Short mmCIF file of N, CA and C in Angstrom, two decimals:
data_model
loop_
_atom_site.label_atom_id
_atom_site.label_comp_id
_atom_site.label_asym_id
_atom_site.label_seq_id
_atom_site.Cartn_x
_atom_site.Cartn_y
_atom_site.Cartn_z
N UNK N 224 -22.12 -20.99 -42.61
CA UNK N 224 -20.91 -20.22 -42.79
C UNK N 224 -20.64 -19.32 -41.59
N UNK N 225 -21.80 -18.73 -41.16
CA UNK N 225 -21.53 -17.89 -39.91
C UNK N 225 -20.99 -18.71 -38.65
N UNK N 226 -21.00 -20.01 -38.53
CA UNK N 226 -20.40 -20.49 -37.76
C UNK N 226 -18.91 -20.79 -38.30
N UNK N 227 -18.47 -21.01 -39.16
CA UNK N 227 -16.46 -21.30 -39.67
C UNK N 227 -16.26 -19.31 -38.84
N UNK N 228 -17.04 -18.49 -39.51
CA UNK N 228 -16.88 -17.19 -39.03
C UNK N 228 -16.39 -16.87 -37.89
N UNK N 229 -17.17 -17.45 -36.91
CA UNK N 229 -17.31 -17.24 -35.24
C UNK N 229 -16.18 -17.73 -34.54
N UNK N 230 -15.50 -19.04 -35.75
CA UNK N 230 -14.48 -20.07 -35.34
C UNK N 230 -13.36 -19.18 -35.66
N UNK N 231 -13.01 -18.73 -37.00
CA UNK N 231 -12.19 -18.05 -37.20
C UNK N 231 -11.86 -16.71 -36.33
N UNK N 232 -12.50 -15.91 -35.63
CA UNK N 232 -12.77 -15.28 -34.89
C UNK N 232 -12.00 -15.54 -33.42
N UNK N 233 -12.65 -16.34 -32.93
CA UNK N 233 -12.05 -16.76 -31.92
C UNK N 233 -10.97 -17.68 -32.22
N UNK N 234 -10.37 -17.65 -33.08
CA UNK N 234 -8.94 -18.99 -33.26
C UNK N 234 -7.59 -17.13 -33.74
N UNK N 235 -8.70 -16.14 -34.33
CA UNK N 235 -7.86 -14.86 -34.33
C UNK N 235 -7.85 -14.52 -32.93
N UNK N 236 -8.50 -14.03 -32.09
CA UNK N 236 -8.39 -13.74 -31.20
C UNK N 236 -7.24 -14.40 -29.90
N UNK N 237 -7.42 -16.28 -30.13
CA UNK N 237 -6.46 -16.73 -29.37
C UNK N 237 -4.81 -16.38 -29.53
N UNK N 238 -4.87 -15.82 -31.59
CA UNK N 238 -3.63 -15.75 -31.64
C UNK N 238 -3.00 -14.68 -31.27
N UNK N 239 -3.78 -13.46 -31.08
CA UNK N 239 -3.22 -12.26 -30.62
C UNK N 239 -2.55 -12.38 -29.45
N UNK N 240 -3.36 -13.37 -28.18
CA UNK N 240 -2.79 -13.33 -27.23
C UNK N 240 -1.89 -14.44 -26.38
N UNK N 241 -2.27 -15.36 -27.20
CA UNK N 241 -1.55 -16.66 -26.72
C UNK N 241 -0.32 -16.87 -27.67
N UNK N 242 1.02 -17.83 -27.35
CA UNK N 242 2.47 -17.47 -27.59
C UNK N 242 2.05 -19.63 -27.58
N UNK N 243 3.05 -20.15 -27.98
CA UNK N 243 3.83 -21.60 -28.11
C UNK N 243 4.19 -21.84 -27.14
N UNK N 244 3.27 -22.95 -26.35
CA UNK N 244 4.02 -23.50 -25.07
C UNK N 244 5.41 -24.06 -25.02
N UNK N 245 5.72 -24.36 -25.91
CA UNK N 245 7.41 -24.81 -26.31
C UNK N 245 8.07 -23.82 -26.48
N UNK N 246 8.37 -22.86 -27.23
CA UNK N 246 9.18 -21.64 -27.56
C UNK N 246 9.11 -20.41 -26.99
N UNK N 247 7.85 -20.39 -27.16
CA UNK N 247 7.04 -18.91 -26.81
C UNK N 247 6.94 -18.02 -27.46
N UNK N 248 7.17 -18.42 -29.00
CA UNK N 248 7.02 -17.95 -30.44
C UNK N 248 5.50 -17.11 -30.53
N UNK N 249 5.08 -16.08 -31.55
CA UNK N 249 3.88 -16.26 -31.71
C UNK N 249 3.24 -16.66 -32.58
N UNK N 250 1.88 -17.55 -32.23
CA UNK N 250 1.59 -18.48 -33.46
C UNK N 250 0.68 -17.67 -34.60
N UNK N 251 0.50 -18.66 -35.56
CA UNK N 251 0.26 -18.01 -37.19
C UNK N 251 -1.09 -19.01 -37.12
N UNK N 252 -2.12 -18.16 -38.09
CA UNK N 252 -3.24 -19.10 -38.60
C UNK N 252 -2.96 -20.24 -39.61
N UNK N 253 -3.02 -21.16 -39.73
CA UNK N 253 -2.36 -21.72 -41.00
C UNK N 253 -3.44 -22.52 -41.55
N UNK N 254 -3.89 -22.64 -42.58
CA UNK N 254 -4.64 -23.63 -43.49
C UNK N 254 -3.66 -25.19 -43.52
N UNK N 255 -4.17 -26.20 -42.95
CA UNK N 255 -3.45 -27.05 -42.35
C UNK N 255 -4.23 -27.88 -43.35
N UNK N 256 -3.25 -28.76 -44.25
CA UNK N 256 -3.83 -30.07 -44.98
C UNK N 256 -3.53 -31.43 -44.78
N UNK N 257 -4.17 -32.32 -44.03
CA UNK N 257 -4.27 -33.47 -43.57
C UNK N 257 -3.74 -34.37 -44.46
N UNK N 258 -4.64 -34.68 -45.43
CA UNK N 258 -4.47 -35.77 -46.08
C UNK N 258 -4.74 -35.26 -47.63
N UNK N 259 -4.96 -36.10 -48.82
CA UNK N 259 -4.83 -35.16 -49.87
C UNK N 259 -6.20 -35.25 -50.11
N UNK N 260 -7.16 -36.30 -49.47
CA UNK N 260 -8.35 -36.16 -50.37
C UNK N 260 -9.41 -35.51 -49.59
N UNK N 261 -9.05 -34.44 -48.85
CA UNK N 261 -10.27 -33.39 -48.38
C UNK N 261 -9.72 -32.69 -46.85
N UNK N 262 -8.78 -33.55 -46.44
CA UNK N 262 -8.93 -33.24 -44.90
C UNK N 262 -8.21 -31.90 -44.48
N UNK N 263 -8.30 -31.03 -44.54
CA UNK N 263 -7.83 -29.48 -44.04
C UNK N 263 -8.63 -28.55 -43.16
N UNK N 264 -8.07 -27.97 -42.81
CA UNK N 264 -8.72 -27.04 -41.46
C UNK N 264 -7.87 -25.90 -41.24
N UNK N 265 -8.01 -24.62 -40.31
CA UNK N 265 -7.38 -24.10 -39.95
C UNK N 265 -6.85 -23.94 -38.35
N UNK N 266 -5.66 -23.93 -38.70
CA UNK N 266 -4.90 -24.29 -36.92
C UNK N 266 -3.96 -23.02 -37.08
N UNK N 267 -3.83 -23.07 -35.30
CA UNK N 267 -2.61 -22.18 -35.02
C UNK N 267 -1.93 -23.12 -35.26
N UNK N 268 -0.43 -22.17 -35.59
CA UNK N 268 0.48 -23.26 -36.01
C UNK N 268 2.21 -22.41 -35.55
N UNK N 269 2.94 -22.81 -34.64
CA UNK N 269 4.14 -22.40 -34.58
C UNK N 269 5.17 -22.67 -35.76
N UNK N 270 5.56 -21.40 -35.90
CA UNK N 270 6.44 -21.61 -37.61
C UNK N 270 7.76 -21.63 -36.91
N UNK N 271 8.35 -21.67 -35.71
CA UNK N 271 9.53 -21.85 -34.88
C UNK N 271 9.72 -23.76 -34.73
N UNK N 272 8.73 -24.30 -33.92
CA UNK N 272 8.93 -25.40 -33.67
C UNK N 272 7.78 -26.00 -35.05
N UNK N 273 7.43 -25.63 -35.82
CA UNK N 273 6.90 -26.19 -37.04
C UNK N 273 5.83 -27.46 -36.40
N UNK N 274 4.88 -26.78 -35.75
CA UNK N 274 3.91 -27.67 -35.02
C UNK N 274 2.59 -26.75 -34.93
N UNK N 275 1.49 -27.87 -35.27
CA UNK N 275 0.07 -27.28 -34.63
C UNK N 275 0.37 -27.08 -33.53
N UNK N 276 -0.27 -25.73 -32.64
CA UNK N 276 -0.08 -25.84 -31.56
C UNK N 276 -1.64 -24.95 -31.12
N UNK N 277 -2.45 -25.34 -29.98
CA UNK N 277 -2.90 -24.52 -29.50
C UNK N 277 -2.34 -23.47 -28.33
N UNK N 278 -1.53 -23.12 -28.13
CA UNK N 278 -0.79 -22.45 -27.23
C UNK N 278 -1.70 -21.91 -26.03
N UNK N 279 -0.85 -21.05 -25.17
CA UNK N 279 -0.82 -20.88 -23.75
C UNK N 279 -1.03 -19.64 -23.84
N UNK N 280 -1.76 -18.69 -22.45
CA UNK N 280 -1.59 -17.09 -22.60
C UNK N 280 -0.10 -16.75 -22.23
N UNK N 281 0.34 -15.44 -22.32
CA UNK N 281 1.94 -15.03 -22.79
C UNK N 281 1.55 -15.15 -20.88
N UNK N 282 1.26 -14.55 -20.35
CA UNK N 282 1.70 -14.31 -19.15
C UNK N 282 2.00 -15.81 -18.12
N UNK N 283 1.40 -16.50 -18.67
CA UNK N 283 1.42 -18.26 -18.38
C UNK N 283 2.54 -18.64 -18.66
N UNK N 284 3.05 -18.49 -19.87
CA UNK N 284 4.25 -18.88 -20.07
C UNK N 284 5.70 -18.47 -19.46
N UNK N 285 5.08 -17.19 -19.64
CA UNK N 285 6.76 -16.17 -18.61
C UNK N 285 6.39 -17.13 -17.25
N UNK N 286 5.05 -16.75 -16.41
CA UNK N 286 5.19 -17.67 -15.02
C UNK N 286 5.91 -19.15 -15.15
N UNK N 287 6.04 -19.63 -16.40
CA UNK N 287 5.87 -21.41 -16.65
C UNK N 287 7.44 -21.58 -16.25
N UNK N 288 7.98 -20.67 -17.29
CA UNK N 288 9.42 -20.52 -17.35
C UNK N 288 10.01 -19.99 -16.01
N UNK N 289 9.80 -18.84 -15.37
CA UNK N 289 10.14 -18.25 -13.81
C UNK N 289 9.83 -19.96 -13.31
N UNK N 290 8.91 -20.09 -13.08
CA UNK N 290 8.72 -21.13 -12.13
C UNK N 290 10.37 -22.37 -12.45
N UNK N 291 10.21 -22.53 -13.99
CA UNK N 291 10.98 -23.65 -14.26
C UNK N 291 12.49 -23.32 -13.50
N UNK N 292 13.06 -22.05 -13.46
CA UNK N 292 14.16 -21.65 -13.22
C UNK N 292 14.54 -21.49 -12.28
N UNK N 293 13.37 -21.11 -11.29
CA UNK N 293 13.60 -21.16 -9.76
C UNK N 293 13.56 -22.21 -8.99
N UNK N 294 12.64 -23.22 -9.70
CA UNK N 294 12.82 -24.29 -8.80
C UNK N 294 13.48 -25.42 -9.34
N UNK N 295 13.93 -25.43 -10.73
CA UNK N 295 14.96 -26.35 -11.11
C UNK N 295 14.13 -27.32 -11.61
N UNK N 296 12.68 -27.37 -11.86
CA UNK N 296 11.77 -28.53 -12.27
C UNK N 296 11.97 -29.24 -13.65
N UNK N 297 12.25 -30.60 -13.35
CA UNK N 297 12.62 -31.05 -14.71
C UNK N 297 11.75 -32.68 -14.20
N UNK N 298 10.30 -32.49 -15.46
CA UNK N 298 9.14 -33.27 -15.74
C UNK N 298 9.72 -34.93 -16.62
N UNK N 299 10.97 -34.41 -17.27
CA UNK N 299 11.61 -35.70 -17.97
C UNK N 299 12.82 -36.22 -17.29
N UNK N 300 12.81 -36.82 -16.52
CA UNK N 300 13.83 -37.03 -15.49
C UNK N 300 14.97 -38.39 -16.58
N UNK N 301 14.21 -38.56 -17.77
CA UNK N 301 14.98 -39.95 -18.65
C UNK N 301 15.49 -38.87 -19.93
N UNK N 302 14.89 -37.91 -20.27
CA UNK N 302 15.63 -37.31 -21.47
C UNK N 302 17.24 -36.67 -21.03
N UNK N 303 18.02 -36.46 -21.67
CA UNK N 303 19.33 -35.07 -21.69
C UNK N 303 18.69 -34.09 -21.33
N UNK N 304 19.31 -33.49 -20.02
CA UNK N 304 18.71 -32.21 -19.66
C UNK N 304 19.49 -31.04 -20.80
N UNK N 305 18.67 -30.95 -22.13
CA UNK N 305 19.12 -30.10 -23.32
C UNK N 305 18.02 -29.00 -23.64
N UNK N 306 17.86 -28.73 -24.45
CA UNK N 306 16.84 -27.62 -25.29
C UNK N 306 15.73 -28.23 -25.35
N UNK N 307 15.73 -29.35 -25.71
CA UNK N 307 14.15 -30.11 -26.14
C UNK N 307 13.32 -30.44 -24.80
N UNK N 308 14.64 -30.85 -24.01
CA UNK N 308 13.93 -30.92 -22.79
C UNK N 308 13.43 -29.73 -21.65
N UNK N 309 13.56 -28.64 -22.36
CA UNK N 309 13.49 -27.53 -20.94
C UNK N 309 11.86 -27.26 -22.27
N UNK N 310 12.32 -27.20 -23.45
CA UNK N 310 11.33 -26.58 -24.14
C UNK N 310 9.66 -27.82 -23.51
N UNK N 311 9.42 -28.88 -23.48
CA UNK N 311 8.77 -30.03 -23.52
C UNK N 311 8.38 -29.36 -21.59
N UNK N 312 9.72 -29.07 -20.86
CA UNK N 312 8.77 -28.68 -19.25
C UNK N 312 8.02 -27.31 -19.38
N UNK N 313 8.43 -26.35 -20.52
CA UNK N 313 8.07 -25.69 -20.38
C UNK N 313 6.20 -25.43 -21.02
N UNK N 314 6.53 -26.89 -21.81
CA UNK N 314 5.30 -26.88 -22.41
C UNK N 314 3.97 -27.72 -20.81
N UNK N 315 4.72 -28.52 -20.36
CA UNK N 315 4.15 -28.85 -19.47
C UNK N 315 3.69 -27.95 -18.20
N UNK N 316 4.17 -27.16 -18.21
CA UNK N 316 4.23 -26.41 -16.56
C UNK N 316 3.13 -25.12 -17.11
N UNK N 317 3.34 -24.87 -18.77
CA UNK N 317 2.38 -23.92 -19.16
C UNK N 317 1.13 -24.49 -18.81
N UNK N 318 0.89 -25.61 -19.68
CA UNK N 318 -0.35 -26.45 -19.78
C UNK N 318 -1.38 -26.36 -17.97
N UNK N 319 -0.54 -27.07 -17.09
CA UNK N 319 -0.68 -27.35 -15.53
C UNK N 319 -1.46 -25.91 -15.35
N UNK N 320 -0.25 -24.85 -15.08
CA UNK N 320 -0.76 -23.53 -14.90
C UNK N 320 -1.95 -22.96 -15.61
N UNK N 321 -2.25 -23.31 -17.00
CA UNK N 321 -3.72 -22.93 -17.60
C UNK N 321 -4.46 -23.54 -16.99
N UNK N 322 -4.28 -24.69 -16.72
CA UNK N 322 -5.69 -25.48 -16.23
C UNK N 322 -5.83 -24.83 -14.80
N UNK N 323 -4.65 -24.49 -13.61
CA UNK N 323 -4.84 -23.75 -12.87
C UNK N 323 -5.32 -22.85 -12.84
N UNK N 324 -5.34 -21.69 -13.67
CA UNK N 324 -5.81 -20.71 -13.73
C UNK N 324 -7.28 -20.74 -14.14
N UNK N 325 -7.72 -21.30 -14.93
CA UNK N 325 -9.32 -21.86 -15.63
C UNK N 325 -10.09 -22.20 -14.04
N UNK N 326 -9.42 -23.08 -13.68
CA UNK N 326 -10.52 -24.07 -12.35
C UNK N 326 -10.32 -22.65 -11.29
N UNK N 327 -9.36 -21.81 -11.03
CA UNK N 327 -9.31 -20.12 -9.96
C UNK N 327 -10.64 -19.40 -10.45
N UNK N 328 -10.93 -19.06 -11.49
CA UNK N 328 -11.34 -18.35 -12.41
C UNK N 328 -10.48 -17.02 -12.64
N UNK N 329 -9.84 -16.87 -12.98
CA UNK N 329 -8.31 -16.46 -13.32
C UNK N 329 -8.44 -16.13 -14.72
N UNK N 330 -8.75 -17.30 -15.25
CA UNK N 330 -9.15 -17.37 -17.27
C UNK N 330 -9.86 -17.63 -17.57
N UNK N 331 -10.65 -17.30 -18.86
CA UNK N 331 -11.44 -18.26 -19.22
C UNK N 331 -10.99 -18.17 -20.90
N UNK N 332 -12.21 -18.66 -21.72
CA UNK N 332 -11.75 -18.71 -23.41
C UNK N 332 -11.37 -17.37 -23.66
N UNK N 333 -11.94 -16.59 -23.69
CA UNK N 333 -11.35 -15.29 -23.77
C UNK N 333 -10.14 -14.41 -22.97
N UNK N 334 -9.26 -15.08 -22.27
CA UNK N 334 -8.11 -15.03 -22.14
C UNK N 334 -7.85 -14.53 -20.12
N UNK N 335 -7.30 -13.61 -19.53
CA UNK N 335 -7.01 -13.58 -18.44
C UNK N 335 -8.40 -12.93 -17.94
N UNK N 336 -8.94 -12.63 -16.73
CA UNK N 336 -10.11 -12.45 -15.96
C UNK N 336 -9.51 -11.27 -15.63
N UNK N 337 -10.74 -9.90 -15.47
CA UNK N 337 -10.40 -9.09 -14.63
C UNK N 337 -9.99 -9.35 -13.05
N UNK N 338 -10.73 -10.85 -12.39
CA UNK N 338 -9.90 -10.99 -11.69
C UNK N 338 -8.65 -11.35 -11.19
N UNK N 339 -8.34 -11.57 -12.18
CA UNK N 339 -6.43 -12.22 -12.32
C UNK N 339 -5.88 -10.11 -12.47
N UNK N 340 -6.45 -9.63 -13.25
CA UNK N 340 -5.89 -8.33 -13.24
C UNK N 340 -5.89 -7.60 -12.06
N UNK N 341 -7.08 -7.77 -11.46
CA UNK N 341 -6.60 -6.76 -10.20
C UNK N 341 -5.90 -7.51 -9.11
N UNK N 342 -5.49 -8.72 -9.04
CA UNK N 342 -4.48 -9.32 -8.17
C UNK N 342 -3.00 -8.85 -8.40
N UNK N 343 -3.12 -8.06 -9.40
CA UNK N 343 -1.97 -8.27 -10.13
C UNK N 343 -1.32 -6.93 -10.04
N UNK N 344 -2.67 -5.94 -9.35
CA UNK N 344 -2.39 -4.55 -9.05
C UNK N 344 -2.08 -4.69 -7.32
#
């Protein structure tokens, strides 16, 4: 049990600080039921775009979006440049940028690095 504990813990913790790579909503714990004969778990879950989501840190996302706007980046070059599609780059450009930031050491599971903070001063 002390391990679901440790999980829950850190799946609270992600939600305080991490937002919906699609919206930028903030996500909810949700008791998530799979199938009917056992399969449930608990996930973040965006109640905006009504999706599991493990989301992005907030400051990732504002960069995801700046970035998207300044340079005009559009990842679906076959969809309608509409809502679904800026929401889908924005989920992409978040994603890119976390993994950027992880391999800097910038982030880690526990969210931005003091060294991402004092760059930032």
């Amino acid at each position: 049990m002390a391990v679901m504990a440790a999980d829950y813990e850190e799946m609270k913790a992600r939600q305080k600080r991490c937002v919906c790579r699609q919206c930028g909503n903030e996500l909810e714990i949700r008791m998530i039921i799979f199938c009917q004969y056992g399969g449930q778990g608990l996930e973040l879950y965006c109640p905006v775009c009504q999706r599991i989501e493990y989301g992005v840190e907030e400051e990732l996302f504002a960069l995801a979006n700046k970035f998207i706007k300044e340079t005009e980046f559009n990842y679906f070059l076959d969809m309608p440049d509409d809502k679904r599609s800026l929401a889908l780059n924005k989920a992409k450009i978040g994603e890119l940028f976390s993994w950027l930031f992880y391999e800097l050491g910038l982030c880690d599971k526990d969210g931005l690095t003091e060294k991402y903070k004092i760059l930032q001063e």
